[in-house]
Structure formats: structure tokens, C-alpha cells
Short mmCIF file of C-alpha atoms in Angstrom, two decimals:
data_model
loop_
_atom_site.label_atom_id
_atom_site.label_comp_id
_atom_site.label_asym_id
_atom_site.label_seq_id
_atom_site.Cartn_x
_atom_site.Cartn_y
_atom_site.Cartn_z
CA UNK E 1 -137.32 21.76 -75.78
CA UNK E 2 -138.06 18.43 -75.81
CA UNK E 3 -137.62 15.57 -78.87
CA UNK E 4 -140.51 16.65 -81.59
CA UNK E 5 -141.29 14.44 -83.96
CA UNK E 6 -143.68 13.50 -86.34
CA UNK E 7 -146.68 11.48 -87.55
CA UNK E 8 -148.09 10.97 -91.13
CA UNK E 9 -150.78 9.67 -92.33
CA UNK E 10 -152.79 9.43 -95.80
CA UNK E 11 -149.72 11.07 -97.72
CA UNK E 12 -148.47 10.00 -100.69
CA UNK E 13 -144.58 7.86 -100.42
CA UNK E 14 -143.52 11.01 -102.39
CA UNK E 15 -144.83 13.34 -100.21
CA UNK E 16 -143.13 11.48 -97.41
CA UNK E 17 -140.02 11.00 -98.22
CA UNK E 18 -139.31 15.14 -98.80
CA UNK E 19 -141.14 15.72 -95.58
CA UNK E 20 -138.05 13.70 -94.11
CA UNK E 21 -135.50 15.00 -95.97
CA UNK E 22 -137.09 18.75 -94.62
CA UNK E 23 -137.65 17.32 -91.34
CA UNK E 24 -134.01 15.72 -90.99
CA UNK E 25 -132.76 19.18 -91.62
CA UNK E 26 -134.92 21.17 -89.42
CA UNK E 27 -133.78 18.74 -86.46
CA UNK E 28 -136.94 16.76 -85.56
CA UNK E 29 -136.46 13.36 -84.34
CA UNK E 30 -138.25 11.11 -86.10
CA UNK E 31 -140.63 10.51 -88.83
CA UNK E 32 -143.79 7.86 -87.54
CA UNK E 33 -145.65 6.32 -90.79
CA UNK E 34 -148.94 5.07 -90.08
CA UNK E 35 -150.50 2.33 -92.01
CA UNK E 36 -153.17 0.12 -93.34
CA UNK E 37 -152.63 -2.34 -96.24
CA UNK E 38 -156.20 -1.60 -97.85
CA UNK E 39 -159.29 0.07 -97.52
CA UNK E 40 -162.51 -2.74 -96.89
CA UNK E 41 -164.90 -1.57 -99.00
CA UNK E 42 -167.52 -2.15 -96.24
CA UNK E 43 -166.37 -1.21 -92.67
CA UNK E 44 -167.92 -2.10 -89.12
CA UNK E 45 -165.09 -1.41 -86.82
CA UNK E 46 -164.00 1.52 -84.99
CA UNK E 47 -160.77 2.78 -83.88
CA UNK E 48 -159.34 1.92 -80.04
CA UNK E 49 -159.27 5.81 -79.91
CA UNK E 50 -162.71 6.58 -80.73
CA UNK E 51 -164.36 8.49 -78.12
CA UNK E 52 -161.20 10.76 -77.43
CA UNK E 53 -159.49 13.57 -79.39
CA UNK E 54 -159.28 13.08 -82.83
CA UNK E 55 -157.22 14.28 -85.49
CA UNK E 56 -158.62 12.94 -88.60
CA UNK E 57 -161.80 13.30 -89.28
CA UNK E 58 -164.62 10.74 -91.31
CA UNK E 59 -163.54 7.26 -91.65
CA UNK E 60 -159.88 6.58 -91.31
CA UNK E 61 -159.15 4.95 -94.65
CA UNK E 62 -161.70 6.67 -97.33
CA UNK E 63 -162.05 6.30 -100.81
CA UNK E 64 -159.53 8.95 -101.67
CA UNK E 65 -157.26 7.72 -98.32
CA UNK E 66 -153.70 6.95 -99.67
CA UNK E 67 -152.11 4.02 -98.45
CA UNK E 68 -148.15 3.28 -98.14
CA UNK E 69 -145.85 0.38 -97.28
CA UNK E 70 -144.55 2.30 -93.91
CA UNK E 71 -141.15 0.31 -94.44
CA UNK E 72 -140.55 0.50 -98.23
CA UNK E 73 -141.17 4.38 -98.09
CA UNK E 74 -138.80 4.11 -94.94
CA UNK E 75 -135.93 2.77 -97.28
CA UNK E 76 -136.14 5.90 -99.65
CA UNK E 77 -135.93 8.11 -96.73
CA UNK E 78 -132.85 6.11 -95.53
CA UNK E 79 -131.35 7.39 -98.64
CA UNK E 80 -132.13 10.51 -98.47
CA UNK E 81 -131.66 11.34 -95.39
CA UNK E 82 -128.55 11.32 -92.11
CA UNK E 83 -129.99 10.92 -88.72
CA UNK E 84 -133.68 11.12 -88.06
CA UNK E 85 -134.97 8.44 -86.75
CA UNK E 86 -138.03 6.36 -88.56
CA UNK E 87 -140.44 4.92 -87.02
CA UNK E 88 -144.33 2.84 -87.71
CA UNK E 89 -147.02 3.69 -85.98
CA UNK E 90 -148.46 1.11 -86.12
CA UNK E 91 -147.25 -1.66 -88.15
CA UNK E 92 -149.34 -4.03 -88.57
CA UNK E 93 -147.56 -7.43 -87.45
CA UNK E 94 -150.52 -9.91 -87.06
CA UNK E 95 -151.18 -9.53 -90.98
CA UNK E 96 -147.54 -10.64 -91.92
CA UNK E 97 -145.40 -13.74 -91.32
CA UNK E 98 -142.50 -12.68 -89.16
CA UNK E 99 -139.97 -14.26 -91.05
CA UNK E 100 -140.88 -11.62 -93.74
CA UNK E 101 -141.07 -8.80 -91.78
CA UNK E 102 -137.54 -9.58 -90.28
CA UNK E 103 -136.62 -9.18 -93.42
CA UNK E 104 -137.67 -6.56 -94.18
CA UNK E 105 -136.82 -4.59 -91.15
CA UNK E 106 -133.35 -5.75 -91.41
CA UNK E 107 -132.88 -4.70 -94.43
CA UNK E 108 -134.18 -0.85 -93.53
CA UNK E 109 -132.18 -0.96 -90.02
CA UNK E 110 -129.12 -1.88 -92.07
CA UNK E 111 -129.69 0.70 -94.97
CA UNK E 112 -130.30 3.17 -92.19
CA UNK E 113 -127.33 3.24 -90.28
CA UNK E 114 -129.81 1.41 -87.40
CA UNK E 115 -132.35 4.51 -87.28
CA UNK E 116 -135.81 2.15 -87.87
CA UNK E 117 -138.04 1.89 -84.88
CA UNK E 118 -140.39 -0.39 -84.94
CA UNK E 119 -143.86 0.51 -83.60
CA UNK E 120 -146.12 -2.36 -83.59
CA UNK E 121 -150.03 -2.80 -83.08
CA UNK E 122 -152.26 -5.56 -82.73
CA UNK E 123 -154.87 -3.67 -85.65
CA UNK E 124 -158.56 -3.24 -85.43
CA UNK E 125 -159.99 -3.40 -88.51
CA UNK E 126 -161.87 -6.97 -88.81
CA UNK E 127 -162.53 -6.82 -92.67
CA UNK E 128 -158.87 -5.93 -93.03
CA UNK E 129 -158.10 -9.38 -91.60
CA UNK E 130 -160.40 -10.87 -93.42
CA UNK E 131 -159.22 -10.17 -96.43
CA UNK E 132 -155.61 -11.45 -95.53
CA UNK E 133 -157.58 -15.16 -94.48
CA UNK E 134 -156.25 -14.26 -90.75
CA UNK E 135 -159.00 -14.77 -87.82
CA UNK E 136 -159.04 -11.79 -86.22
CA UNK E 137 -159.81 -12.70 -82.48
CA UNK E 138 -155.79 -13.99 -82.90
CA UNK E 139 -154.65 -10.40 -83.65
CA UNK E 140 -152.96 -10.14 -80.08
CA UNK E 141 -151.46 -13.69 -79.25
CA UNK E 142 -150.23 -13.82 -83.07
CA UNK E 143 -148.56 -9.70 -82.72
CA UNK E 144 -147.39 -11.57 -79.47
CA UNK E 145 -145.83 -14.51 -81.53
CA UNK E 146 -144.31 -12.13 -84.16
CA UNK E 147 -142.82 -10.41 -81.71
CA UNK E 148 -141.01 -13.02 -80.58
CA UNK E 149 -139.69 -14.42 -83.81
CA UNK E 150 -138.32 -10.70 -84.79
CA UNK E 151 -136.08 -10.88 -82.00
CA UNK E 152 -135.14 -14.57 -82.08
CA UNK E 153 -134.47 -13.83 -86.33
CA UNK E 154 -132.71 -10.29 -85.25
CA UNK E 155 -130.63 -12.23 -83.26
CA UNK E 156 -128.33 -13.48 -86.43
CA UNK E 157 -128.85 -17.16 -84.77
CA UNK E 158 -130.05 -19.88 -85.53
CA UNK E 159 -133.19 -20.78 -84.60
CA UNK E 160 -136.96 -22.73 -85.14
CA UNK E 161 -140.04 -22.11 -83.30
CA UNK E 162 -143.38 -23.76 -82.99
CA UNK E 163 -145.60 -22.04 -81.52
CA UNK E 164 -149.75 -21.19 -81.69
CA UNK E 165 -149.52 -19.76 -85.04
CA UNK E 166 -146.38 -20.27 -86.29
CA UNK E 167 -143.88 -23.63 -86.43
CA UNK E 168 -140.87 -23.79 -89.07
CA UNK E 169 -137.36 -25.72 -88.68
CA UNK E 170 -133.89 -24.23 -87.81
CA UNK E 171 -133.15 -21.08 -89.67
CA UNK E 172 -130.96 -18.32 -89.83
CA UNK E 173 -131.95 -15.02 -91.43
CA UNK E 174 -129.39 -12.90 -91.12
CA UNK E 175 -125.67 -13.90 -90.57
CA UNK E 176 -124.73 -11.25 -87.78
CA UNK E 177 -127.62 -9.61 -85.02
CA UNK E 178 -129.27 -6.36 -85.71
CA UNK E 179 -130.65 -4.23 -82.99
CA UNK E 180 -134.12 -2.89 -83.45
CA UNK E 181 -136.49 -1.46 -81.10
CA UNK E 182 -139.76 -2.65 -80.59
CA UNK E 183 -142.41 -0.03 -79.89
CA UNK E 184 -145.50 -1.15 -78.99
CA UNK E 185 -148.79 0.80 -79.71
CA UNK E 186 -152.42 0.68 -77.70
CA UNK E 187 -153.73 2.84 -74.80
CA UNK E 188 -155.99 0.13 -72.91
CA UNK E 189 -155.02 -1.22 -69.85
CA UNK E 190 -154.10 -4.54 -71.91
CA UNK E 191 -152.45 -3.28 -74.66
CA UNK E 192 -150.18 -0.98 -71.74
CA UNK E 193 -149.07 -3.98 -69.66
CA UNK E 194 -148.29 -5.62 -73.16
CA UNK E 195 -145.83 -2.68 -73.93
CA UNK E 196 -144.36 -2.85 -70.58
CA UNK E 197 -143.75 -6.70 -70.87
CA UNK E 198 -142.93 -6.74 -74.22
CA UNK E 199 -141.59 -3.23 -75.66
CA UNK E 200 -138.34 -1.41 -75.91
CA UNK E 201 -140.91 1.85 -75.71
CA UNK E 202 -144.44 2.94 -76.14
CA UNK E 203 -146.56 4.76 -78.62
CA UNK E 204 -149.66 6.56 -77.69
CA UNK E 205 -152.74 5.35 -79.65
CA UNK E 206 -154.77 8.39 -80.97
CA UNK E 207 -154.22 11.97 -79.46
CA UNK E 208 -154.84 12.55 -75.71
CA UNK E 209 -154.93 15.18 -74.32
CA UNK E 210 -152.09 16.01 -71.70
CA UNK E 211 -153.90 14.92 -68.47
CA UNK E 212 -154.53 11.59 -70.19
CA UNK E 213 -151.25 11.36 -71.73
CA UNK E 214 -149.61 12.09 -68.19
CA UNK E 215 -151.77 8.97 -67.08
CA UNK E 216 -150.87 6.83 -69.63
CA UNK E 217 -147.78 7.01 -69.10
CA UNK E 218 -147.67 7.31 -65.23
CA UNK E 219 -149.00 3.85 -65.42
CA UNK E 220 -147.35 2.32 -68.01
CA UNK E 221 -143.89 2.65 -66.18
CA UNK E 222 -146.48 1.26 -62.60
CA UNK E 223 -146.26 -1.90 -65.07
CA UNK E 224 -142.78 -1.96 -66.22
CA UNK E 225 -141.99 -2.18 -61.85
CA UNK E 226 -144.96 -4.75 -62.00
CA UNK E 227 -143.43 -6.73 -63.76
CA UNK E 228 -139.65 -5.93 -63.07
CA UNK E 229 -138.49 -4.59 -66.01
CA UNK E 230 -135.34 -2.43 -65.82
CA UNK E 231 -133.85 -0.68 -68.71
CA UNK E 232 -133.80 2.33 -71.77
CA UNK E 233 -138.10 2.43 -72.37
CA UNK E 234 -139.22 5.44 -74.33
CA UNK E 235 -142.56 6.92 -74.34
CA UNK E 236 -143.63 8.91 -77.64
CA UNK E 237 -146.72 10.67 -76.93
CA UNK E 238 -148.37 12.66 -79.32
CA UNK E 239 -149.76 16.06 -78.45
CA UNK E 240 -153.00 17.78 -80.23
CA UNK E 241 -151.54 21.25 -81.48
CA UNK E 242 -148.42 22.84 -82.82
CA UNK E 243 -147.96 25.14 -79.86
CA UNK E 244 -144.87 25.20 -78.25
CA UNK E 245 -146.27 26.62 -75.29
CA UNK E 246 -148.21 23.67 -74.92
CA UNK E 247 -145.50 21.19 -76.34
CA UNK E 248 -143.20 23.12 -73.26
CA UNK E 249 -146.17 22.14 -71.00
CA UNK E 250 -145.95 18.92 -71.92
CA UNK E 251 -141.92 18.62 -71.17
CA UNK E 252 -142.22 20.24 -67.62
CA UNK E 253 -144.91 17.32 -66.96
CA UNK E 254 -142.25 14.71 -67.74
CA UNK E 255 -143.24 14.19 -71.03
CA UNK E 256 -139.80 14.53 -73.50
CA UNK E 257 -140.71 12.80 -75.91
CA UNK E 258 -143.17 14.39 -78.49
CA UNK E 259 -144.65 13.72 -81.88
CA UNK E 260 -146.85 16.03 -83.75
CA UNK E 261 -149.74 15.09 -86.46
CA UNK E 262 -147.39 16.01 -89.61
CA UNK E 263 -150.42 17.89 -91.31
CA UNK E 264 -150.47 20.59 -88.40
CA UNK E 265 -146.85 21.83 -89.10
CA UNK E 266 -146.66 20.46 -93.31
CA UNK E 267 -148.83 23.11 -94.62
CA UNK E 268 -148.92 24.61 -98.17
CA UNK E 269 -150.13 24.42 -101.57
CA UNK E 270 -146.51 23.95 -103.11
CA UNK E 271 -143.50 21.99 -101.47
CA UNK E 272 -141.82 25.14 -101.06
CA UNK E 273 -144.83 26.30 -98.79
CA UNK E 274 -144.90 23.24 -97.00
CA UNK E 275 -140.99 23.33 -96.30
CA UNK E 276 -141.06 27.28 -95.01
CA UNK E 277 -144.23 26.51 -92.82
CA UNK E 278 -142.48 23.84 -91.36
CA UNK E 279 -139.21 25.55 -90.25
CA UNK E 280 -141.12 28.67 -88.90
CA UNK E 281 -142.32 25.95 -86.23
CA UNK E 282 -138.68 24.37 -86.18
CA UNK E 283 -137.45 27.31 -85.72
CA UNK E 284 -140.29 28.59 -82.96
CA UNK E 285 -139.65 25.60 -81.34
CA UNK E 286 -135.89 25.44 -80.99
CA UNK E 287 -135.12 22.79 -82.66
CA UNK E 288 -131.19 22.85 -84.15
CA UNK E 289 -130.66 22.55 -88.07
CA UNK E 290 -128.57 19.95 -89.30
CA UNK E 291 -126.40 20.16 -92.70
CA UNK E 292 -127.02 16.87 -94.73
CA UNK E 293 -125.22 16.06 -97.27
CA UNK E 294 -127.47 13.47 -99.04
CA UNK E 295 -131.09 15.31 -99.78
CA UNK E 296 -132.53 18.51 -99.22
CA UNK E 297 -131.19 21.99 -98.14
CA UNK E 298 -131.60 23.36 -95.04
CA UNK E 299 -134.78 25.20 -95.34
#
């Protein structure tokens, strides 16, 4: 079977942090944190992915919609957990100075044992922006900028930059380089050249279905030989149902590397629920169990 991993959204940090620990176990590959940093109380915008599958249903962040740091909850599960990997999806880079978020990341990749992936998106909530004073028609060339500063700061150099949106003298934020991959998020033609030009890997936007995701990613790697870019470049596609028929469907069509809505699998009125309902799928699926020694039992 191919990679499974999986997506979360709306959950408590709690609740995250023991579906890794079960997840690690169980052997899926990686646990993908969405994020927003607040709900606007009013709301005009509408998700890139509107129009196709959906998951969630009503307005993406609701009253009662919890809301997480994707990268502090990520540091808990770097304690509690061996080898899955953890991922954003997306992060939301254009709301942050990228001196911060290096960081921050750092600081996760290093606690980690170098297991953060970081999936990043441009956003598309305008009130969201607002409130953070940042003009949102500079969401893309300001991701672009971050993007840029992460690895130059990664890099354990030294180094300034002035650029559009950012200048600052010669600095040095961490005294040795740290590898992290960038993962960039966004199914539009725009946002898939970006990823190709810019992105140690992809992240599908949304959940298309297979004939879409097979295009996506047919001509996201038609970019990557646009532009000439050789190299490792990963593709996490998410697929709409827990059926490992399908998800086998999926792998024969070239696509390997899967993540699953977290919700579809993480099912239960108790934790104990929730951890048996997900390792009847691990188990349907194939997936190998790994002993850990820091958190959790194997289910």
C-alpha cells in the first residue's frame, strides 16, 4: 500500500497530539495540521476549493471551530512520538515575519529528530489579513519572500535581505543549517507552477477526486521540466474516503503518496473508540505497527 497519512482539522491540540501518538504506532506517515489564526467575525471569502469535493461542511472556521498553533501542537507530538512525520497544511506564511517562523520551525525540526514538513499557502481569507494590518493582494509575492528568507535563515549563515516586504541587516539565526522541506499548497494553475519553482513537494488544496488529482499532479511535474527542476519532489494528495480499495486505486494510478481527512478514520465517543476505529483501518490497510517507546501503546 502506499504512504497514508493524515489531515486534521478543527480538533482540539489535545486531541491531536494522541491522534499522533496512535497514528505513529499504527504506521501512518504523517500527521498534516491545518490552520487559521482566528475566526473574522464577518466573512466574505471563499475557499480556492469551493466548487469541488468537500469535506467539511458550513463555513470553515465557525463559532464553535477550534483553532491551533499547527507548530506548537507539532512540538508536543515531537515528544511524544518516534518517526511520523508532521506536517502544515497550510501554514500560513504571509501573516508572519519569517525571521519568526524560522524560528520556530527550527526549533520543531530540531526537537523532532528533522520530521517537520513544512506545507505553506498563500491564505484566502481577506478579513483574516486584515486583522493582522497585512494587505492582502501581497499574500503571494510576500509567501514568495518568506520563502526565501526560511531557507537563507535555515541555512545557519549569515545573511540580510531587502526585499518588497521585508529588509533587515546581517543576521544569523541559527549557528549550524537545518534541512526542512518546503511544501507548497494551491491547486490553480498559479499556485502549481509556484510549487514546482519553489517547493521541495506539493499539497493538494481541498479533496479531488482521483481523475482530478491524477491531473494535478500530471501537470505539476509538466512544470517542474518547464522549468528544469531536477530532484526528490513529493506529491501528497488527499483522497475522499477511507477505502482501501479506492486508496489501492489511487497507488496503481501513480499516486503513493496519500493523506486521509483524520475524522473519516478517528471515530468514537471515547479515545479508546477513536484509537480501535483507527487501527481496524491500519490494519485493513496494511500499514506495519511500530513499538514506541515514548507515548502510547500499540493499539
Amino acid at each position: 500500500m502506499a504512504s497514508i497519512g493524515l489531515s486534521a482539522y478543527g480538533m482540539t491540540a489535545a486531541t491531536l497530539v494522541e491522534l499522533a501518538v496512535s497514528a505513529d504506532a499504527l504506521g501512518f506517515d504523517a500527521l498534516w495540521i491545518g490552520e487559521h489564526l482566528l475566526r473574522p467575525v464577518t466573512q466574505t471569502g471563499e475557499h480556492p476549493s469551493t466548487g469541488t469535493t468537500q469535506h467539511h461542511k458550513g463555513p470553515l472556521i465557525d463559532t464553535d471551530t477550534e483553532l491551533t498553533d499547527p507548530l506548537v501542537v507539532h512540538a508536543a507530538v515531537a515528544a511524544r512520538t518516534e518517526r511520523i512525520k508532521m506536517g502544515t497544511s497550510v501554514y500560513l506564511a504571509p501573516l508572519r515575519h519569517p525571521l519568526h517562523t524560522a524560528r520556530s520551525t527550527i526549533t520543531v525540526q530540531e526537537l523532532s529528530g528533522g520530521r517537520l514538513l513544512l506545507g505553506v499557502g498563500v491564505g484566502w481569507q481577506q478579513e483574516e489579513f486584515a486583522a493582522f494590518d497585512v494587505p492582502f493582494r501581497t499574500r503571494v509575492s510576500r509567501t514568495e519572500e518568506c520563502v526565501e528568507i526560511l531557507r537563507a535563515a535555515w541555512s545557519g549563515a549569515e545573511f540580510a535581505h531587502s526585499g518588497k516586504h521585508f529588509r533587515f541587516d546581517a543576521v544569523q539565526v541559527h549557528p549550524r543549517q537545518v534541512e526542512i522541506p518546503v511544501i507548497m499548497g494551491g491547486n490553480a494553475p498559479l499556485a502549481l507552477a509556484r510549487a514546482a519553482r519553489l517547493g521541495d513537494g506539493w499539497f493538494t488544496s481541498g479533496t479531488p477526486d482521483f481523475a482530478e488529482a491524477r491531473r494535478l499532479v500530471a501537470e505539476i511535474h509538466e512544470q517542474r521540466e518547464v522549468q528544469r527542476r531536477t530532484g526528490p519532489f513529493t506529491t501528497y494528495v488527499r483522497a475522499p474516503k477511507a477505502d482501501v480499495a479506492e486508496l489501492r486505486r489511487y497507488e496503481d494510478g501513480g499516486l503513493t503518496d496519500l493523506v486521509l481527512w483524520a475524522d473519516n478514520v478517528w471515530r468514537g465517543r471515547t479515545l479508546e473508540e477513536r484509537r480501535d476505529n483507527l487501527a481496524a483501518f491500519a490494519a485493513d490497510a496494511g500499514l506495519t505497527p511500530v513499538a514506541v517507546s515514548r507515548g502510547g501503546a500499540l493499539a
